[in-house]
Amino acid sequence: MWVLGWAVLLLASAGQSAFDYKDALSKSILFYEAQRSGRLPTDQRAAWRSDSALLDGKSQGVDLVGGYYDAGDNVKFGLPMAFTITMMSWSAIEFHKQLQSSGQLGYTLDAIKWGADYLVKAHPQPNVLWGEVGDGFTDHFCWQRPEDMTTPRKAYKIDASNPGSDLAGETAAALAAASIVFRRHNAAYANNLLAHSKQASLFQFADTRRGKYDASISVAQKFYNSKSGYADELLWAALWLHQATHDDFYLSYAANNAGTLGGLGWDMKEFSWDVKYAGVQVLASKVLLQGRGGQHASVLRSYQSKANFFLCACLQKNGGGGNVQRTPGGLLYVRSWNNMQYVTGAAFLLTVYSDYLASSGQQLQCPGQRVGPGELLRMAQSQVDYILGDNPRATSYMVGFGANFPQEVHHRASSIVSYKVNPSFVSCRGGYATWYKRRDRDPNILTGAVVGGPDQNDNFADERDNFEQTEPAIYTNGPLMGVLARLHGGYYNSRDDSGSDLSTNPVEALPLPPTSAASRPDDSVELTHETVASWLFKGQTYYKYAVNATNASKHTLSSLNLRIDNLQGPLWGLTKTDATAYTFPEWLHSLSPHGSLVFVYIQPAAAAKVQVLSSSWVERAS
């Protein structure tokens, strides 16, 4: 299976997508069903989950049952949950047709509504918004299924005396965006969402009672600290309300406050649940590119220049220190803890902006050059393909997708036997002793979850206690849904500004060494060397090479020893036996007739020299 996987990846690297984006899209949405809190519906597909947290808010006189657990724990954090709903809704707004054609629109609406229903419950009256249920400190002390929780479920709120403009602003944005989605499916529901969101409710609360939410809900500081403050959420909410209402009040707000709230003052290199400026700038650019800027066109052009900086930074076209760092394997890299959230967010903005440019017949302006929409979409695709398995480790970072994906996810529910299989109570500390420290694959597959991902050198340790790399989060999947829907829908039916076919992705290649064949006359091992990718990293060009070793005989290859000279980088897919000697990988002990294995390596130089030192065969029984 591993060999077949890399054969598939070679096709993907050549520009012909070999990934099933429709399947990945379906799985990315299914993940949200495993994150549901509350009483589960009868059509629940993540069947290993059961009802949980059915008394949330009761002791404080409010119904807070429902919503989503944020990641691998059992806390409901309002700020990242609201951002997730905003991004799922943006995905459904931009790619409604693609979601419909893929058969995933209904599931997407269900996922959005599950979160939106909770946000409406959390806003029971003006100037009151419940922003957290449970607290991370006591929750992280325990390792329990949601169905077994014994940790406190105290709820925390913001109000007129204890404001939280970032939380209220993001919630206003989420409900406004969701109202756009449901406008064509359930107008009454859309009106209710918008009523909670608009000027006289959450948005007004956010704007007139200004303050950071984590100053009012201090238990959130160690987990979802609003480092960027609330200014970006105010602009974000205003632009989403403009999208939902077409009321010039909100566009005027975003234009008149562009400078004082930082919309024009930051050159961004990340987009996340906390830092929304890049999203604000892209959303403002959409208004401009669609010809709806009116009297605000000049300010919107300033927003667009900042959006251009972010997108050019992702494309490595800003020069100097103005680009987003990339790993040697080509993945955008922002920071060590759950880096994939920044990857999916950037991929989404690249994707929607690509479509905005294509629809308006324009190009992206980067320093000294103009970039066609196809290049933005190809960059987004490269990041998604990395997540799905086109990476140096040939690992899918989406659980349940492909043959090789994380098995020890940092996630309480998936790592403990299903309540439906064994309802025996799992205690707070007993869960750590029995399940957390268990060095084995999860009993429940958390299908569709995108884990935190590899480090800046493409290294990844599939271990449950490696929470920076193996914990998933709901806000990682929200943007990814849209990109997967778009990629499933296909490329543009045109050519980009350079005249090249948008479905191709040429690889810069260096001369390859001659291949070799060895052993006895009727038996041989054929080596085929190929350059499958190249990219620029900190001023240096890196190359990814793949070598296919094929048993070209009618007998089983029982041993193989290779010599590799001039190797200057990491190698995956073989076992090292000496300084330059390698043999079968640990999971492979022989090659059947005409079978093959593929190994890959990365280095900033010409290809290494690969030779067969020795090999042996087992005769087939006559």
XYZ file of C-alpha atoms in Angstrom:
622
model
C 0.000 0.000 0.000
C 2.845 2.348 0.764
C 4.390 1.692 -2.648
C 1.101 2.375 -4.410
C 0.712 5.544 -2.361
C 3.954 6.988 -3.655
C 3.120 5.996 -7.220
C -0.013 8.076 -6.758
C 1.960 10.973 -5.314
C 4.258 11.063 -8.298
C 1.243 11.721 -10.500
C 0.107 14.456 -8.151
C 3.502 16.115 -8.287
C 3.325 16.163 -12.050
C 0.164 18.273 -11.803
C -2.416 15.545 -12.358
C -4.264 15.353 -9.077
C -4.413 11.771 -7.906
C -6.154 12.644 -4.639
C -9.854 12.088 -4.234
C -10.849 15.569 -3.083
C -14.493 14.549 -2.883
C -13.628 11.817 -0.379
C -11.413 14.184 1.609
C -14.204 16.776 1.614
C -16.702 14.245 2.926
C -14.317 13.215 5.689
C -13.465 16.810 6.637
C -17.162 17.473 7.325
C -17.702 14.153 9.107
C -15.079 15.216 11.669
C -17.529 17.764 13.078
C -19.971 15.040 14.033
C -17.317 13.531 16.310
C -16.859 16.968 17.937
C -20.538 17.454 18.757
C -21.528 18.209 22.315
C -25.058 17.670 23.608
C -27.823 15.284 22.595
C -26.845 13.648 19.325
C -29.342 13.309 16.470
C -30.623 9.988 15.173
C -28.712 10.443 11.888
C -25.373 10.823 13.678
C -22.716 9.206 11.443
C -19.843 9.194 13.928
C -21.661 6.337 15.601
C -19.054 5.691 18.283
C -19.997 8.963 20.023
C -22.897 9.296 22.500
C -24.757 12.126 24.252
C -22.658 14.317 26.536
C -22.736 17.535 28.591
C -26.557 17.582 28.786
C -26.622 19.943 31.772
C -24.359 22.669 30.402
C -25.485 26.052 31.704
C -28.326 24.683 33.845
C -26.793 25.652 37.184
C -26.521 29.240 35.925
C -30.020 29.393 34.512
C -29.186 29.205 30.833
C -29.401 26.427 28.225
C -25.926 25.926 26.784
C -26.340 22.343 25.599
C -24.875 21.708 22.169
C -22.074 23.238 20.138
C -18.639 21.783 19.518
C -15.694 20.714 21.626
C -12.791 22.724 20.285
C -10.080 20.092 19.859
C -8.957 16.988 21.726
C -10.442 18.114 25.043
C -13.986 18.567 26.375
C -14.219 22.364 26.707
C -16.431 24.606 24.569
C -14.528 27.805 23.750
C -16.680 30.467 22.120
C -14.092 32.430 20.146
C -12.576 29.574 18.095
C -16.020 27.953 17.742
C -17.503 31.131 16.282
C -14.559 31.514 13.889
C -15.139 27.920 12.778
C -18.767 28.699 11.944
C -17.687 31.812 10.034
C -15.222 29.819 7.938
C -17.599 26.917 7.296
C -20.169 29.484 6.193
C -17.688 31.314 3.957
C -16.867 27.947 2.380
C -20.570 27.312 1.740
C -21.113 30.817 0.349
C -18.266 30.672 -2.157
C -18.539 27.006 -3.114
C -22.238 26.269 -2.803
C -22.431 24.671 -6.248
C -19.397 22.480 -5.667
C -20.709 21.304 -2.300
C -24.046 20.534 -3.906
C -22.531 18.619 -6.828
C -20.363 16.589 -4.456
C -23.391 15.568 -2.380
C -21.990 17.331 0.721
C -24.145 20.446 0.903
C -26.686 18.911 3.297
C -23.979 17.747 5.686
C -22.328 21.176 5.482
C -25.585 22.906 6.401
C -26.035 20.507 9.316
C -22.503 21.253 10.550
C -23.025 25.013 10.340
C -26.440 24.867 12.001
C -25.153 22.738 14.888
C -22.726 25.511 15.772
C -25.000 28.431 14.916
C -27.802 27.044 17.103
C -25.401 27.026 20.029
C -24.227 30.597 19.383
C -27.839 31.772 19.392
C -28.385 30.005 22.745
C -25.250 31.664 24.079
C -26.780 35.097 23.340
C -29.964 34.984 25.447
C -30.310 38.768 25.828
C -28.656 42.022 24.685
C -25.160 42.685 26.008
C -24.785 39.127 27.319
C -22.836 36.406 25.539
C -21.719 33.138 27.107
C -18.204 32.472 25.872
C -16.982 29.257 27.502
C -18.291 26.105 29.175
C -15.845 24.139 31.305
C -12.304 25.306 31.902
C -9.082 24.076 30.423
C -7.212 23.712 33.709
C -9.482 21.095 35.288
C -10.272 19.519 31.925
C -6.606 18.990 31.068
C -6.097 17.325 34.440
C -8.414 14.526 33.268
C -8.434 12.132 30.328
C -12.082 11.117 29.921
C -14.604 10.577 27.183
C -17.133 13.427 26.894
C -19.755 10.880 27.946
C -17.949 10.360 31.297
C -16.975 13.925 32.201
C -16.589 14.625 35.910
C -14.850 17.980 35.462
C -16.694 21.212 36.385
C -18.965 22.582 33.634
C -19.125 26.145 34.868
C -20.072 28.615 32.138
C -18.430 32.011 31.638
C -19.902 35.108 30.010
C -19.184 38.621 28.863
C -21.631 41.462 29.553
C -21.827 45.242 29.667
C -19.606 45.401 32.749
C -17.225 42.700 31.557
C -16.919 43.220 27.782
C -15.349 41.090 25.084
C -15.422 42.824 21.711
C -13.380 40.111 20.014
C -15.771 37.357 21.135
C -18.913 39.377 20.410
C -17.504 40.566 17.071
C -16.580 37.081 15.898
C -19.959 35.733 16.978
C -21.669 38.530 15.043
C -19.570 37.630 12.007
C -20.409 33.933 12.346
C -24.154 34.493 12.559
C -24.113 37.004 9.697
C -22.169 34.610 7.478
C -24.425 31.696 8.432
C -27.487 33.809 7.626
C -26.209 34.218 4.056
C -25.877 30.452 3.723
C -29.385 29.744 5.021
C -31.062 32.608 3.149
C -31.828 30.299 0.222
C -32.712 27.270 2.375
C -34.551 28.576 5.446
C -35.344 32.301 5.356
C -36.909 32.394 8.834
C -33.836 30.812 10.375
C -31.571 33.187 8.443
C -33.552 36.169 9.746
C -33.146 34.957 13.330
C -29.388 34.559 12.920
C -29.113 38.025 11.432
C -31.237 39.545 14.181
C -28.728 38.310 16.773
C -25.822 39.591 14.710
C -26.627 43.071 13.455
C -26.251 46.615 14.678
C -28.756 46.589 17.532
C -27.427 43.370 19.024
C -24.030 41.611 19.049
C -22.235 44.014 16.744
C -23.381 47.036 18.699
C -22.388 45.296 21.936
C -18.922 44.585 20.520
C -18.439 48.138 19.289
C -19.869 50.186 22.158
C -18.604 48.056 25.072
C -15.010 47.577 23.999
C -12.565 45.244 25.696
C -10.724 41.960 25.269
C -12.805 38.921 26.126
C -9.984 37.119 27.919
C -9.772 39.986 30.414
C -13.364 39.179 31.343
C -13.101 35.392 30.956
C -9.646 34.971 32.447
C -9.770 31.146 32.375
C -9.423 31.398 28.571
C -6.065 33.192 28.713
C -3.859 30.100 28.785
C -5.797 28.452 25.977
C -7.277 31.008 23.571
C -5.622 34.274 24.443
C -6.720 37.049 22.096
C -3.240 38.327 21.316
C -4.358 40.430 18.361
C -7.011 42.203 20.435
C -10.496 43.008 19.212
C -9.915 45.550 16.426
C -9.710 42.920 13.683
C -12.962 41.299 14.861
C -14.799 44.637 14.695
C -13.774 45.119 11.055
C -14.432 41.454 10.303
C -17.943 41.613 11.776
C -18.744 44.836 9.917
C -17.733 43.367 6.567
C -19.703 40.190 7.159
C -22.766 42.206 8.128
C -22.340 44.195 4.939
C -22.229 40.933 2.990
C -25.399 39.753 4.725
C -27.412 42.997 4.590
C -25.840 45.131 1.812
C -26.363 48.008 4.263
C -23.841 50.769 3.579
C -23.639 51.470 7.322
C -21.377 48.456 7.785
C -19.179 49.128 4.752
C -18.803 52.738 5.902
C -17.800 51.440 9.330
C -15.058 49.252 7.804
C -13.877 52.119 5.609
C -14.001 54.886 8.208
C -12.243 52.752 10.844
C -9.749 51.082 8.521
C -6.824 53.044 9.906
C -7.726 53.324 13.583
C -8.593 49.607 13.863
C -5.463 48.415 12.064
C -6.960 47.173 8.807
C -4.394 49.132 6.803
C -1.532 49.079 9.269
C -0.470 45.462 9.272
C 1.409 43.405 6.704
C 0.130 39.981 7.674
C 1.745 36.578 7.308
C -0.913 34.530 9.113
C -4.678 34.107 9.233
C -6.274 32.324 12.167
C -9.030 32.254 14.797
C -7.112 35.013 16.591
C -5.587 37.126 13.813
C -8.213 38.000 11.198
C -6.666 40.958 9.396
C -5.757 38.979 6.259
C -9.344 37.722 6.062
C -10.633 41.268 6.553
C -8.408 42.502 3.738
C -9.486 39.741 1.341
C -13.168 40.281 2.162
C -12.790 44.031 1.564
C -11.036 43.263 -1.725
C -13.988 41.121 -2.781
C -16.289 44.142 -2.489
C -13.891 46.181 -4.607
C -13.308 43.494 -7.256
C -17.047 43.014 -7.619
C -17.476 46.707 -8.364
C -19.414 47.449 -5.187
C -16.947 49.833 -3.556
C -18.706 53.072 -4.480
C -17.509 56.054 -2.440
C -15.267 53.737 -0.405
C -13.257 52.478 -3.389
C -10.030 54.284 -2.440
C -9.988 52.800 1.078
C -10.852 49.382 -0.288
C -7.879 49.627 -2.653
C -5.696 50.202 0.422
C -7.218 47.100 1.994
C -6.468 45.242 -1.243
C -2.807 46.245 -1.169
C -2.546 44.607 2.260
C -4.366 41.508 1.007
C -1.864 41.368 -1.835
C 1.005 41.391 0.655
C -0.371 38.351 2.470
C -1.039 36.394 -0.718
C 2.349 37.281 -2.214
C 3.952 36.221 1.094
C 2.330 32.795 0.716
C 3.587 32.601 -2.874
C 7.130 33.563 -1.777
C 7.023 36.653 -3.991
C 7.532 39.510 -1.522
C 11.297 39.227 -1.292
C 13.469 39.830 1.752
C 11.801 38.789 4.999
C 8.307 39.400 3.711
C 7.394 35.801 2.925
C 5.764 33.059 4.951
C 8.367 30.479 5.902
C 8.124 27.084 4.202
C 9.469 23.711 5.280
C 11.951 21.902 3.031
C 8.983 19.812 1.867
C 7.095 22.938 0.767
C 4.551 23.371 3.595
C 3.755 26.889 4.786
C 5.071 27.179 8.328
C 4.041 29.756 10.932
C 4.597 28.133 14.332
C 4.985 24.769 16.004
C 1.619 24.341 17.730
C -1.016 23.173 15.236
C 0.681 24.708 12.236
C -1.940 23.162 9.942
C -4.514 25.750 11.045
C -2.407 28.449 9.368
C -1.935 26.272 6.292
C -5.646 25.677 5.736
C -6.482 29.326 6.425
C -3.898 30.530 3.898
C -5.018 27.944 1.344
C -8.597 29.178 1.686
C -7.703 32.837 1.152
C -5.540 31.923 -1.853
C -8.428 29.933 -3.293
C -11.189 32.514 -2.921
C -8.930 35.345 -4.070
C -7.988 33.287 -7.107
C -11.670 33.077 -7.991
C -12.241 36.792 -7.297
C -9.400 37.645 -9.685
C -10.617 35.235 -12.348
C -14.168 36.579 -12.180
C -13.008 40.186 -12.503
C -10.366 39.465 -15.160
C -7.565 40.776 -12.934
C -4.214 39.594 -11.593
C -2.432 39.687 -8.256
C 0.141 42.461 -7.996
C 3.316 41.311 -6.219
C 6.548 43.322 -6.013
C 7.913 43.565 -9.551
C 5.507 41.086 -11.094
C 1.880 40.218 -11.709
C 0.506 36.781 -10.920
C -2.434 35.092 -12.623
C -5.258 33.461 -10.643
C -4.106 29.982 -11.644
C -0.883 30.316 -9.677
C -2.793 31.153 -6.509
C -4.994 28.109 -6.922
C -2.004 25.865 -7.624
C -0.349 27.101 -4.430
C -3.495 26.297 -2.450
C -3.624 22.876 -4.073
C -0.003 22.163 -3.179
C -0.771 22.804 0.493
C -3.850 20.582 0.443
C -1.926 17.853 -1.365
C 0.796 18.053 1.291
C -1.865 17.527 3.967
C -3.322 14.565 2.088
C 0.013 12.808 1.611
C 2.227 14.515 -0.978
C 5.013 15.188 1.503
C 8.426 13.769 2.372
C 6.975 11.275 4.847
C 4.187 10.137 2.477
C 1.866 10.669 5.458
C -1.705 11.887 5.271
C -2.296 14.358 8.073
C -6.042 13.847 7.707
C -7.091 10.921 9.892
C -8.788 8.167 7.944
C -7.639 9.426 4.538
C -5.143 7.319 2.609
C -3.205 4.298 3.759
C -0.790 6.052 6.133
C -2.312 8.491 8.640
C -1.845 9.307 12.365
C -2.893 6.464 14.663
C -2.346 8.047 18.096
C -4.348 11.236 17.907
C -4.288 13.532 20.938
C -8.046 13.310 21.430
C -9.870 11.990 24.464
C -12.931 10.565 22.731
C -11.094 8.787 19.915
C -8.372 7.358 22.169
C -10.777 5.701 24.644
C -13.001 2.769 23.746
C -16.454 3.899 22.640
C -19.086 4.248 25.369
C -21.345 2.127 23.157
C -18.789 -0.690 23.127
C -17.933 -0.547 26.826
C -19.945 1.834 29.045
C -17.767 1.153 32.075
C -16.900 4.473 33.681
C -13.501 5.942 32.806
C -12.235 8.005 35.710
C -10.360 11.284 35.497
C -6.879 9.971 36.284
C -7.667 6.405 35.269
C -8.067 7.582 31.697
C -4.497 8.840 31.727
C -3.160 5.605 33.174
C -5.147 3.265 30.930
C -5.712 5.087 27.660
C -3.492 8.143 27.332
C -0.254 6.215 27.910
C -1.361 3.310 25.725
C 1.093 2.896 22.858
C -1.398 1.637 20.316
C -3.702 2.985 17.651
C -6.887 4.741 18.696
C -9.896 2.429 19.155
C -12.084 4.996 17.338
C -10.972 6.514 14.037
C -11.462 10.283 14.181
C -12.250 10.395 10.471
C -11.511 13.696 8.763
C -9.579 15.291 11.619
C -6.530 17.245 10.440
C -3.847 17.035 13.107
C -1.364 19.747 14.013
C 1.154 18.445 11.509
C 4.929 18.304 11.089
C 7.601 20.683 12.342
C 9.620 23.164 10.298
C 11.795 20.334 8.968
C 8.872 18.081 7.939
C 9.401 15.791 10.939
C 6.392 14.286 12.696
C 6.034 11.979 15.702
C 2.770 10.048 15.814
C 2.466 9.941 19.591
C -0.560 10.792 21.703
C 1.379 12.970 24.121
C 2.823 15.024 21.243
C -0.110 17.424 21.388
C 1.542 20.131 19.264
C 1.560 17.760 16.298
C -1.174 15.164 16.884
C -4.074 17.219 18.265
C -6.799 18.256 15.782
C -9.006 21.350 16.046
C -12.353 22.376 14.595
C -10.975 25.652 13.214
C -8.439 23.803 11.059
C -11.121 21.999 9.059
C -13.439 24.978 8.464
C -11.291 26.638 5.774
C -10.195 23.284 4.358
C -13.777 22.328 3.495
C -14.005 25.188 1.033
C -10.688 24.479 -0.651
C -11.510 20.785 -1.048
C -14.889 21.661 -2.567
C -13.197 24.044 -4.995
C -10.516 21.536 -5.991
C -13.133 18.839 -6.502
C -14.901 21.269 -8.829
C -11.828 21.460 -11.092
C -9.647 24.174 -12.595
C -10.647 27.134 -14.704
C -11.545 26.410 -18.311
C -8.966 28.902 -19.504
C -5.288 29.677 -19.446
C -3.474 31.923 -17.026
C -1.591 35.078 -17.944
C 1.474 33.145 -19.103
C -0.568 31.030 -21.518
C 0.252 27.789 -19.724
C -2.377 25.183 -18.966
C -3.536 25.717 -15.390
C -3.645 21.987 -14.727
C 0.113 21.629 -15.080
C 2.798 22.315 -12.534
C 6.227 22.079 -14.169
C 9.109 20.917 -12.015
C 12.516 22.529 -12.300
C 14.871 19.605 -12.842
C 18.590 18.964 -12.594
C 20.344 16.241 -14.610
C 19.659 12.774 -13.181
C 22.305 10.057 -12.775
C 22.143 7.004 -15.012
C 20.001 4.147 -13.709
C 21.520 0.776 -12.967
C 20.601 -2.875 -13.203
C 22.397 -5.675 -11.420
C 22.599 -9.378 -10.577
C 22.310 -12.516 -12.611
C 21.290 -12.535 -16.283
C 17.669 -13.615 -15.815
C 17.061 -11.524 -12.703
C 17.507 -7.782 -12.280
C 16.566 -4.770 -10.206
C 15.688 -1.757 -12.289
C 16.139 1.686 -10.764
C 14.276 4.694 -12.128
C 15.178 8.139 -10.820
C 12.808 11.111 -11.087
C 12.720 14.741 -9.933
C 9.184 15.244 -8.637
C 9.274 18.719 -7.081
C 11.417 21.777 -6.498
C 10.948 24.932 -4.418
C 12.806 27.883 -2.952
C 13.515 27.847 0.792
C 15.497 30.710 2.397
C 17.186 31.527 -0.892
C 18.122 27.921 -1.655
C 16.451 25.675 -4.227
C 15.491 22.254 -2.856
C 14.631 19.196 -4.932
C 12.510 16.192 -4.082
C 13.676 13.035 -5.825
C 11.908 9.684 -6.066
C 13.579 6.413 -6.947
C 11.524 3.432 -8.061
C 13.214 0.062 -7.523
C 11.444 -2.645 -9.519
C 11.949 -6.394 -9.375
C 12.112 -7.030 -13.104
C 12.317 -10.807 -12.782
C 9.892 -13.705 -12.513
C 11.231 -14.589 -9.038
C 10.672 -13.059 -5.585
C 13.355 -10.581 -4.544
C 14.267 -11.666 -1.009
C 17.064 -9.202 -0.226
C 18.294 -5.943 -1.655
C 21.286 -3.833 -0.709
C 21.712 -0.377 -2.232
C 24.563 2.098 -2.114
C 23.693 5.802 -2.185
C 26.455 8.347 -2.711
C 26.250 12.147 -2.626
C 23.178 12.105 -0.379
C 22.930 15.504 1.347
C 19.425 15.501 2.834
C 16.794 13.345 4.547
C 15.642 10.074 2.983
C 12.407 8.148 3.541
C 11.455 4.626 2.523
C 14.632 2.595 3.185
C 16.479 1.247 6.213
C 20.057 2.445 6.628
C 22.596 -0.291 7.339
C 25.884 1.578 6.910
C 27.224 5.040 6.031
C 26.065 4.733 2.428
C 24.264 1.354 2.460
C 20.491 0.788 2.602
C 18.051 -2.091 2.435
C 14.311 -2.771 2.455
C 12.257 -0.527 4.755
C 11.252 -2.179 8.028
C 7.700 -2.864 6.818
C 8.844 -4.673 3.656
C 10.727 -7.997 3.575
C 10.577 -8.994 -0.085
C 9.345 -7.911 -3.510
C 7.153 -10.147 -5.607
C 7.866 -10.551 -9.336
C 7.514 -7.172 -11.056
C 6.740 -5.527 -7.738
C 8.373 -2.235 -6.820
C 9.157 0.059 -3.923
C 9.644 3.806 -4.001
C 11.904 5.830 -1.738
C 12.321 9.588 -1.706
C 14.862 12.106 -0.533
C 15.259 15.877 -0.465
C 18.427 17.901 -0.944
C 19.551 21.272 -2.280
C 21.738 19.659 -4.938
C 21.791 17.368 -7.935
C 20.469 13.849 -7.464
C 22.415 11.298 -5.471
C 23.976 8.253 -7.135
C 22.080 5.009 -6.401
C 23.557 1.577 -7.154
C 22.618 -2.021 -6.415
C 25.333 -3.589 -4.249
C 23.768 -7.044 -3.976
C 20.451 -8.824 -4.280
C 19.036 -12.323 -4.033
C 15.927 -14.138 -5.196
C 13.766 -17.057 -4.174
C 12.854 -19.390 -7.006
C 9.143 -19.868 -7.545
C 7.886 -23.387 -6.955
C 7.300 -25.169 -10.250
